[in-house]
Amino acid sequence: ILGCNRQKIGRQRMKAKAFIALTKRNTKMFFKDKGMFFSSLVSPLILLILYATFLSDIYKDSFNASLLRAGVELPKKIIDGTVGAQLFSSLLAVSCVTVAFCSNLLMVQDIASGTKKDFFVSPQDRRVYAFAYYFSSLITTLIITLTATSACFAYIAIVGWYMSVTDVLLVLSDVLLLTMFGVALSSVVNVFLRTNGQASAVGTIVSAAYGFICGAYMPLSSFDDGLRNALSCLPGTYGTALLRRHSMNGALREMGECGIPTEVIESIKDSVDCNIVCFGNRVDTWVMYTVFVGAIALLVVAYVIINKYRKGAYENK
């Protein structure tokens, strides 16, 4: 019995060492490719500049029109802070997923180059390779998304800062969850790809479509009932809603202190998707977290199962 236990412990240690070594290798390979790293890092910052330049005025006009219809006036700084938080949440909701597809390209490159065949010379459990790719992509994506978050915090500080320490911590937790979701989703998709061209095509499609599907570019409240109900069932929508709620919470709280009626504030939350309505029912915060965290866990489990049982999952045919 002691001999079996020692062998089991020895195998577990070997798996742990292999996992750490592969994770370090994958992370170093990502940063070694300077073009991939800087393009992933600069993309969210460019989007922030474009959002602030072109979309800020559009959001402000729409927001002022809504307040005018309600017969409410607000100081310019509060409006700027509210719109800035909305832009902030839209940018991060999209970047956490699109950057993950870029940072996860190493898995496809290893398959296309035949590097995975060299890895399989050793009789290592495929789950070790799967987790190593996932965690290395998570590390690299988090570095980029947290850098983008810091830039967004700086932007909010310039236009109008109303976030509390709790709001900041909740936003950081949302960024972490969205990054985990983006890496898990990209891992499940990329495991079926065999060439860099396929990976580039998928990345382009995701970059173009995901912002609309998750409600980052256009609030779900602006869609018809059928489409809104369908999109409200997707986990990415809840990630966007949580991030938007926490980033705008301080500005909305300041509106209440300025005497804005609760009904008006709730209508603002509904219009910008701080509140999600699915089939006529408002979704509670705990339900959003449950669905979103459950989706992350489900995607990770699916990714590991695909790697373990799919024949040729890492082999270049």
C-alpha positions as a Markdown table, in Angstrom:
| # | Residue | x | y | z |
|---|---|---|---|---|
| 1 | Ile | 0.0 | 0.0 | 0.0 |
| 2 | Leu | 2.8 | 2.4 | 0.9 |
| 3 | Gly | 4.5 | 1.6 | -2.4 |
| 4 | Cys | 1.3 | 2.4 | -4.4 |
| 5 | Asn | 0.9 | 5.7 | -2.5 |
| 6 | Arg | 4.4 | 6.7 | -3.2 |
| 7 | Gln | 4.0 | 5.9 | -6.9 |
| 8 | Lys | 0.8 | 7.9 | -7.0 |
| 9 | Ile | 2.4 | 10.9 | -5.2 |
| 10 | Gly | 5.4 | 10.6 | -7.6 |
| 11 | Arg | 3.1 | 10.7 | -10.7 |
| 12 | Gln | 1.3 | 13.7 | -9.3 |
| 13 | Arg | 4.5 | 15.5 | -8.7 |
| 14 | Met | 5.6 | 14.8 | -12.3 |
| 15 | Lys | 2.3 | 16.2 | -13.6 |
| 16 | Ala | 2.8 | 19.3 | -11.5 |
| 17 | Lys | 6.3 | 19.8 | -12.7 |
| 18 | Ala | 5.3 | 19.3 | -16.3 |
| 19 | Phe | 2.3 | 21.7 | -15.9 |
| 20 | Ile | 4.6 | 24.4 | -14.4 |
| 21 | Ala | 7.2 | 23.9 | -17.1 |
| 22 | Leu | 4.7 | 24.0 | -20.0 |
| 23 | Thr | 3.0 | 27.1 | -18.5 |
| 24 | Lys | 6.3 | 28.9 | -18.3 |
| 25 | Arg | 7.2 | 27.8 | -21.8 |
| 26 | Asn | 3.9 | 29.0 | -23.3 |
| 27 | Thr | 4.0 | 32.3 | -21.5 |
| 28 | Lys | 7.6 | 33.0 | -22.6 |
| 29 | Met | 6.7 | 32.1 | -26.2 |
| 30 | Phe | 3.9 | 34.6 | -26.2 |
| 31 | Phe | 6.1 | 37.5 | -24.9 |
| 32 | Lys | 8.9 | 36.4 | -27.2 |
| 33 | Asp | 6.7 | 37.2 | -30.2 |
| 34 | Lys | 6.9 | 41.0 | -29.8 |
| 35 | Gly | 4.4 | 41.6 | -32.6 |
| 36 | Met | 1.7 | 39.5 | -31.0 |
| 37 | Phe | 2.3 | 41.0 | -27.6 |
| 38 | Phe | 2.3 | 44.7 | -28.6 |
| 39 | Ser | -0.7 | 44.3 | -31.0 |
| 40 | Ser | -2.7 | 42.7 | -28.2 |
| 41 | Leu | -1.6 | 45.4 | -25.7 |
| 42 | Val | -2.2 | 48.4 | -28.0 |
| 43 | Ser | -5.6 | 47.3 | -29.3 |
| 44 | Pro | -7.6 | 48.1 | -26.2 |
| 45 | Leu | -5.8 | 51.4 | -25.8 |
| 46 | Ile | -6.6 | 52.3 | -29.4 |
| 47 | Leu | -10.2 | 51.4 | -28.8 |
| 48 | Leu | -10.3 | 53.6 | -25.7 |
| 49 | Ile | -9.1 | 56.6 | -27.7 |
| 50 | Leu | -11.6 | 55.8 | -30.5 |
| 51 | Tyr | -14.4 | 55.4 | -28.0 |
| 52 | Ala | -13.6 | 58.6 | -26.2 |
| 53 | Thr | -13.2 | 60.5 | -29.5 |
| 54 | Phe | -16.2 | 59.3 | -31.5 |
| 55 | Leu | -18.7 | 57.6 | -29.2 |
| 56 | Ser | -18.5 | 59.9 | -26.2 |
| 57 | Asp | -20.5 | 62.8 | -27.8 |
| 58 | Ile | -23.1 | 60.4 | -29.2 |
| 59 | Tyr | -23.6 | 58.8 | -25.7 |
| 60 | Lys | -23.8 | 62.3 | -24.1 |
| 61 | Asp | -26.4 | 63.5 | -26.6 |
| 62 | Ser | -28.5 | 60.4 | -26.0 |
| 63 | Phe | -28.1 | 60.7 | -22.3 |
| 64 | Asn | -29.0 | 64.4 | -22.2 |
| 65 | Ala | -32.1 | 63.7 | -24.5 |
| 66 | Ser | -33.3 | 61.1 | -22.0 |
| 67 | Leu | -32.8 | 63.5 | -19.1 |
| 68 | Leu | -34.6 | 66.3 | -21.0 |
| 69 | Arg | -37.6 | 64.1 | -21.6 |
| 70 | Ala | -37.7 | 63.3 | -17.9 |
| 71 | Gly | -37.4 | 67.0 | -17.0 |
| 72 | Val | -34.1 | 66.5 | -15.1 |
| 73 | Glu | -30.9 | 68.5 | -15.2 |
| 74 | Leu | -27.5 | 67.3 | -14.0 |
| 75 | Pro | -24.1 | 68.9 | -13.7 |
| 76 | Lys | -21.8 | 68.3 | -16.7 |
| 77 | Lys | -19.3 | 66.4 | -14.6 |
| 78 | Ile | -21.8 | 63.8 | -13.5 |
| 79 | Ile | -22.9 | 63.3 | -17.1 |
| 80 | Asp | -19.3 | 63.0 | -18.3 |
| 81 | Gly | -18.5 | 60.5 | -15.5 |
| 82 | Thr | -21.6 | 58.4 | -16.3 |
| 83 | Val | -20.9 | 58.3 | -20.0 |
| 84 | Gly | -17.2 | 57.6 | -19.3 |
| 85 | Ala | -18.1 | 54.7 | -17.1 |
| 86 | Gln | -20.4 | 53.3 | -19.9 |
| 87 | Leu | -17.6 | 53.6 | -22.4 |
| 88 | Phe | -15.2 | 52.0 | -19.9 |
| 89 | Ser | -17.4 | 49.0 | -19.4 |
| 90 | Ser | -18.1 | 48.6 | -23.1 |
| 91 | Leu | -14.4 | 48.6 | -23.9 |
| 92 | Leu | -13.4 | 46.1 | -21.3 |
| 93 | Ala | -16.3 | 43.8 | -21.9 |
| 94 | Val | -15.2 | 43.3 | -25.5 |
| 95 | Ser | -11.4 | 43.4 | -24.9 |
| 96 | Cys | -11.4 | 40.7 | -22.3 |
| 97 | Val | -12.7 | 38.3 | -24.9 |
| 98 | Thr | -11.1 | 39.5 | -28.1 |
| 99 | Val | -7.6 | 39.8 | -26.6 |
| 100 | Ala | -8.0 | 36.2 | -25.2 |
| 101 | Phe | -8.4 | 34.9 | -28.8 |
| 102 | Cys | -5.2 | 36.7 | -29.8 |
| 103 | Ser | -3.2 | 35.5 | -26.8 |
| 104 | Asn | -4.5 | 31.9 | -27.3 |
| 105 | Leu | -3.0 | 31.7 | -30.8 |
| 106 | Leu | 0.1 | 29.8 | -29.5 |
| 107 | Met | -2.0 | 26.7 | -29.2 |
| 108 | Val | -2.9 | 26.8 | -32.9 |
| 109 | Gln | 0.7 | 27.8 | -33.9 |
| 110 | Asp | 2.0 | 24.7 | -32.1 |
| 111 | Ile | -0.4 | 22.5 | -34.0 |
| 112 | Ala | 0.4 | 24.1 | -37.3 |
| 113 | Ser | 4.2 | 23.9 | -36.8 |
| 114 | Gly | 4.0 | 20.3 | -35.5 |
| 115 | Thr | 5.5 | 21.2 | -32.1 |
| 116 | Lys | 2.7 | 19.2 | -30.5 |
| 117 | Lys | 4.0 | 16.0 | -32.1 |
| 118 | Asp | 7.3 | 16.6 | -30.2 |
| 119 | Phe | 5.4 | 17.0 | -27.0 |
| 120 | Phe | 3.7 | 13.7 | -27.4 |
| 121 | Val | 7.0 | 11.8 | -27.4 |
| 122 | Ser | 6.6 | 11.8 | -23.6 |
| 123 | Pro | 3.6 | 9.8 | -22.2 |
| 124 | Gln | 2.1 | 12.8 | -20.4 |
| 125 | Asp | -1.6 | 13.2 | -19.7 |
| 126 | Arg | -3.2 | 15.4 | -22.3 |
| 127 | Arg | -5.1 | 17.3 | -19.5 |
| 128 | Val | -1.7 | 18.7 | -18.4 |
| 129 | Tyr | -1.2 | 20.2 | -21.8 |
| 130 | Ala | -4.7 | 21.5 | -21.8 |
| 131 | Phe | -4.4 | 23.2 | -18.4 |
| 132 | Ala | -1.0 | 24.6 | -19.3 |
| 133 | Tyr | -2.3 | 26.3 | -22.4 |
| 134 | Tyr | -5.3 | 27.6 | -20.5 |
| 135 | Phe | -3.4 | 29.1 | -17.6 |
| 136 | Ser | -0.6 | 30.6 | -19.7 |
| 137 | Ser | -3.2 | 32.3 | -21.9 |
| 138 | Leu | -5.0 | 33.5 | -18.8 |
| 139 | Ile | -1.8 | 35.0 | -17.4 |
| 140 | Thr | -0.9 | 36.8 | -20.6 |
| 141 | Thr | -4.5 | 38.0 | -21.2 |
| 142 | Leu | -4.8 | 39.3 | -17.6 |
| 143 | Ile | -1.6 | 41.3 | -18.0 |
| 144 | Ile | -3.1 | 43.0 | -21.1 |
| 145 | Thr | -6.6 | 43.5 | -19.7 |
| 146 | Leu | -5.4 | 44.8 | -16.4 |
| 147 | Thr | -3.2 | 47.3 | -18.2 |
| 148 | Ala | -6.3 | 48.4 | -20.2 |
| 149 | Thr | -8.3 | 48.6 | -17.0 |
| 150 | Ser | -5.6 | 50.9 | -15.5 |
| 151 | Ala | -5.8 | 53.1 | -18.6 |
| 152 | Cys | -9.6 | 53.2 | -18.3 |
| 153 | Phe | -9.4 | 54.2 | -14.6 |
| 154 | Ala | -7.1 | 57.1 | -15.6 |
| 155 | Tyr | -9.7 | 58.1 | -18.2 |
| 156 | Ile | -12.5 | 58.0 | -15.6 |
| 157 | Ala | -10.3 | 60.1 | -13.2 |
| 158 | Ile | -10.0 | 62.8 | -15.9 |
| 159 | Val | -13.7 | 63.0 | -17.0 |
| 160 | Gly | -15.3 | 62.4 | -13.6 |
| 161 | Trp | -14.5 | 59.9 | -10.9 |
| 162 | Tyr | -17.3 | 58.7 | -8.6 |
| 163 | Met | -16.3 | 55.1 | -7.9 |
| 164 | Ser | -15.7 | 53.9 | -4.4 |
| 165 | Val | -13.1 | 51.4 | -3.3 |
| 166 | Thr | -15.8 | 48.7 | -3.4 |
| 167 | Asp | -16.7 | 49.7 | -6.9 |
| 168 | Val | -13.1 | 49.4 | -8.0 |
| 169 | Leu | -12.7 | 46.0 | -6.4 |
| 170 | Leu | -15.9 | 44.8 | -8.1 |
| 171 | Val | -14.7 | 46.0 | -11.5 |
| 172 | Leu | -11.4 | 44.2 | -11.0 |
| 173 | Ser | -13.3 | 41.0 | -10.1 |
| 174 | Asp | -15.5 | 41.4 | -13.2 |
| 175 | Val | -12.4 | 41.9 | -15.4 |
| 176 | Leu | -10.9 | 38.7 | -13.9 |
| 177 | Leu | -14.1 | 36.7 | -14.6 |
| 178 | Leu | -14.5 | 38.1 | -18.1 |
| 179 | Thr | -10.9 | 37.2 | -18.9 |
| 180 | Met | -11.4 | 33.7 | -17.6 |
| 181 | Phe | -14.5 | 33.5 | -19.8 |
| 182 | Gly | -12.7 | 34.8 | -22.8 |
| 183 | Val | -9.8 | 32.4 | -22.4 |
| 184 | Ala | -12.1 | 29.4 | -21.8 |
| 185 | Leu | -14.2 | 30.3 | -24.9 |
| 186 | Ser | -11.2 | 30.8 | -27.1 |
| 187 | Ser | -9.7 | 27.6 | -25.9 |
| 188 | Val | -12.8 | 25.6 | -26.8 |
| 189 | Val | -12.9 | 27.2 | -30.3 |
| 190 | Asn | -9.1 | 27.2 | -31.0 |
| 191 | Val | -8.7 | 23.5 | -30.2 |
| 192 | Phe | -10.5 | 22.7 | -33.4 |
| 193 | Leu | -8.3 | 24.9 | -35.6 |
| 194 | Arg | -5.3 | 23.7 | -37.5 |
| 195 | Thr | -3.8 | 26.7 | -39.3 |
| 196 | Asn | -2.9 | 30.3 | -38.5 |
| 197 | Gly | -5.3 | 31.4 | -41.3 |
| 198 | Gln | -8.2 | 29.7 | -39.6 |
| 199 | Ala | -7.3 | 31.3 | -36.3 |
| 200 | Ser | -7.1 | 34.7 | -37.9 |
| 201 | Ala | -10.5 | 34.3 | -39.5 |
| 202 | Val | -12.1 | 33.3 | -36.2 |
| 203 | Gly | -10.4 | 36.2 | -34.4 |
| 204 | Thr | -11.8 | 38.6 | -37.0 |
| 205 | Ile | -15.3 | 37.3 | -36.7 |
| 206 | Val | -15.2 | 37.4 | -32.9 |
| 207 | Ser | -13.8 | 41.0 | -32.9 |
| 208 | Ala | -16.6 | 42.1 | -35.3 |
| 209 | Ala | -19.6 | 40.3 | -33.8 |
| 210 | Tyr | -19.0 | 39.8 | -30.0 |
| 211 | Gly | -19.5 | 43.5 | -29.1 |
| 212 | Phe | -23.0 | 43.4 | -30.5 |
| 213 | Ile | -23.9 | 40.0 | -29.1 |
| 214 | Cys | -22.9 | 40.8 | -25.5 |
| 215 | Gly | -24.6 | 44.3 | -25.5 |
| 216 | Ala | -21.4 | 46.3 | -25.3 |
| 217 | Tyr | -21.8 | 48.4 | -28.5 |
| 218 | Met | -25.6 | 48.7 | -28.4 |
| 219 | Pro | -27.6 | 48.1 | -25.2 |
| 220 | Leu | -30.0 | 45.2 | -25.4 |
| 221 | Ser | -32.9 | 47.6 | -24.5 |
| 222 | Ser | -32.6 | 49.0 | -28.0 |
| 223 | Phe | -33.4 | 45.6 | -29.6 |
| 224 | Asp | -36.8 | 44.1 | -30.2 |
| 225 | Asp | -38.2 | 41.7 | -27.6 |
| 226 | Gly | -37.3 | 38.5 | -29.4 |
| 227 | Leu | -33.7 | 39.4 | -30.0 |
| 228 | Arg | -33.3 | 40.9 | -26.6 |
| 229 | Asn | -34.6 | 37.7 | -24.9 |
| 230 | Ala | -32.4 | 35.5 | -27.0 |
| 231 | Leu | -29.2 | 37.6 | -26.2 |
| 232 | Ser | -30.2 | 37.7 | -22.6 |
| 233 | Cys | -29.7 | 34.0 | -22.4 |
| 234 | Leu | -26.0 | 34.2 | -23.4 |
| 235 | Pro | -23.4 | 34.3 | -20.5 |
| 236 | Gly | -21.4 | 37.1 | -22.1 |
| 237 | Thr | -24.3 | 39.4 | -21.7 |
| 238 | Tyr | -24.3 | 39.0 | -17.9 |
| 239 | Gly | -20.5 | 39.7 | -17.8 |
| 240 | Thr | -21.1 | 43.0 | -19.6 |
| 241 | Ala | -24.1 | 43.8 | -17.4 |
| 242 | Leu | -22.1 | 43.2 | -14.2 |
| 243 | Leu | -19.1 | 45.3 | -15.4 |
| 244 | Arg | -21.4 | 48.1 | -16.5 |
| 245 | Arg | -23.4 | 48.0 | -13.2 |
| 246 | His | -20.2 | 48.2 | -11.1 |
| 247 | Ser | -18.5 | 50.8 | -13.2 |
| 248 | Met | -21.5 | 53.1 | -13.3 |
| 249 | Asn | -22.6 | 52.5 | -9.7 |
| 250 | Gly | -20.8 | 55.5 | -8.3 |
| 251 | Ala | -22.1 | 58.0 | -10.9 |
| 252 | Leu | -25.7 | 56.7 | -10.4 |
| 253 | Arg | -25.3 | 57.0 | -6.7 |
| 254 | Glu | -24.2 | 60.6 | -7.1 |
| 255 | Met | -27.4 | 61.2 | -9.1 |
| 256 | Gly | -29.4 | 60.1 | -6.2 |
| 257 | Glu | -27.6 | 62.4 | -3.9 |
| 258 | Cys | -28.3 | 65.2 | -6.3 |
| 259 | Gly | -32.1 | 64.6 | -5.8 |
| 260 | Ile | -32.8 | 62.6 | -9.0 |
| 261 | Pro | -35.9 | 60.5 | -8.4 |
| 262 | Thr | -35.3 | 56.7 | -8.0 |
| 263 | Glu | -37.7 | 56.0 | -10.9 |
| 264 | Val | -35.5 | 58.0 | -13.3 |
| 265 | Ile | -32.3 | 56.3 | -12.1 |
| 266 | Glu | -33.9 | 52.9 | -12.5 |
| 267 | Ser | -35.0 | 53.8 | -16.1 |
| 268 | Ile | -31.4 | 54.9 | -16.8 |
| 269 | Lys | -30.2 | 51.5 | -15.5 |
| 270 | Asp | -32.7 | 49.7 | -17.8 |
| 271 | Ser | -31.6 | 51.7 | -20.8 |
| 272 | Val | -27.9 | 51.0 | -20.5 |
| 273 | Asp | -28.3 | 47.3 | -19.4 |
| 274 | Cys | -27.3 | 47.7 | -15.8 |
| 275 | Asn | -30.5 | 45.8 | -15.3 |
| 276 | Ile | -31.1 | 42.8 | -17.6 |
| 277 | Val | -34.7 | 41.8 | -18.4 |
| 278 | Cys | -35.2 | 38.3 | -19.7 |
| 279 | Phe | -38.6 | 37.2 | -20.9 |
| 280 | Gly | -40.2 | 40.0 | -18.9 |
| 281 | Asn | -38.4 | 39.2 | -15.6 |
| 282 | Arg | -35.5 | 41.3 | -14.2 |
| 283 | Val | -32.4 | 39.1 | -13.6 |
| 284 | Asp | -31.0 | 39.4 | -10.1 |
| 285 | Thr | -27.3 | 40.0 | -9.5 |
| 286 | Trp | -26.7 | 36.6 | -7.9 |
| 287 | Val | -28.3 | 34.9 | -10.9 |
| 288 | Met | -25.9 | 36.8 | -13.2 |
| 289 | Tyr | -23.0 | 35.6 | -11.2 |
| 290 | Thr | -24.3 | 32.1 | -11.1 |
| 291 | Val | -24.8 | 31.9 | -14.8 |
| 292 | Phe | -21.6 | 33.5 | -15.7 |
| 293 | Val | -19.4 | 31.5 | -13.3 |
| 294 | Gly | -21.2 | 28.4 | -14.4 |
| 295 | Ala | -20.5 | 29.1 | -18.0 |
| 296 | Ile | -16.8 | 29.5 | -17.3 |
| 297 | Ala | -16.7 | 26.2 | -15.4 |
| 298 | Leu | -18.6 | 24.5 | -18.2 |
| 299 | Leu | -16.3 | 25.8 | -20.9 |
| 300 | Val | -13.2 | 24.8 | -19.0 |
| 301 | Val | -14.6 | 21.3 | -18.4 |
| 302 | Ala | -15.6 | 21.0 | -22.1 |
| 303 | Tyr | -12.1 | 22.1 | -23.2 |
| 304 | Val | -10.4 | 19.5 | -21.0 |
| 305 | Ile | -12.7 | 16.7 | -22.1 |
| 306 | Ile | -12.2 | 17.6 | -25.8 |
| 307 | Asn | -8.4 | 17.5 | -25.3 |
| 308 | Lys | -8.5 | 14.2 | -23.4 |
| 309 | Tyr | -10.8 | 12.2 | -25.7 |
| 310 | Arg | -10.7 | 13.8 | -29.1 |
| 311 | Lys | -8.4 | 11.8 | -31.4 |
| 312 | Gly | -5.8 | 14.0 | -33.0 |
| 313 | Ala | -6.8 | 17.0 | -30.9 |
| 314 | Tyr | -3.2 | 18.3 | -30.9 |
| 315 | Glu | -1.9 | 16.6 | -34.0 |
| 316 | Asn | -1.4 | 18.3 | -37.3 |
| 317 | Lys | -3.2 | 16.2 | -39.9 |
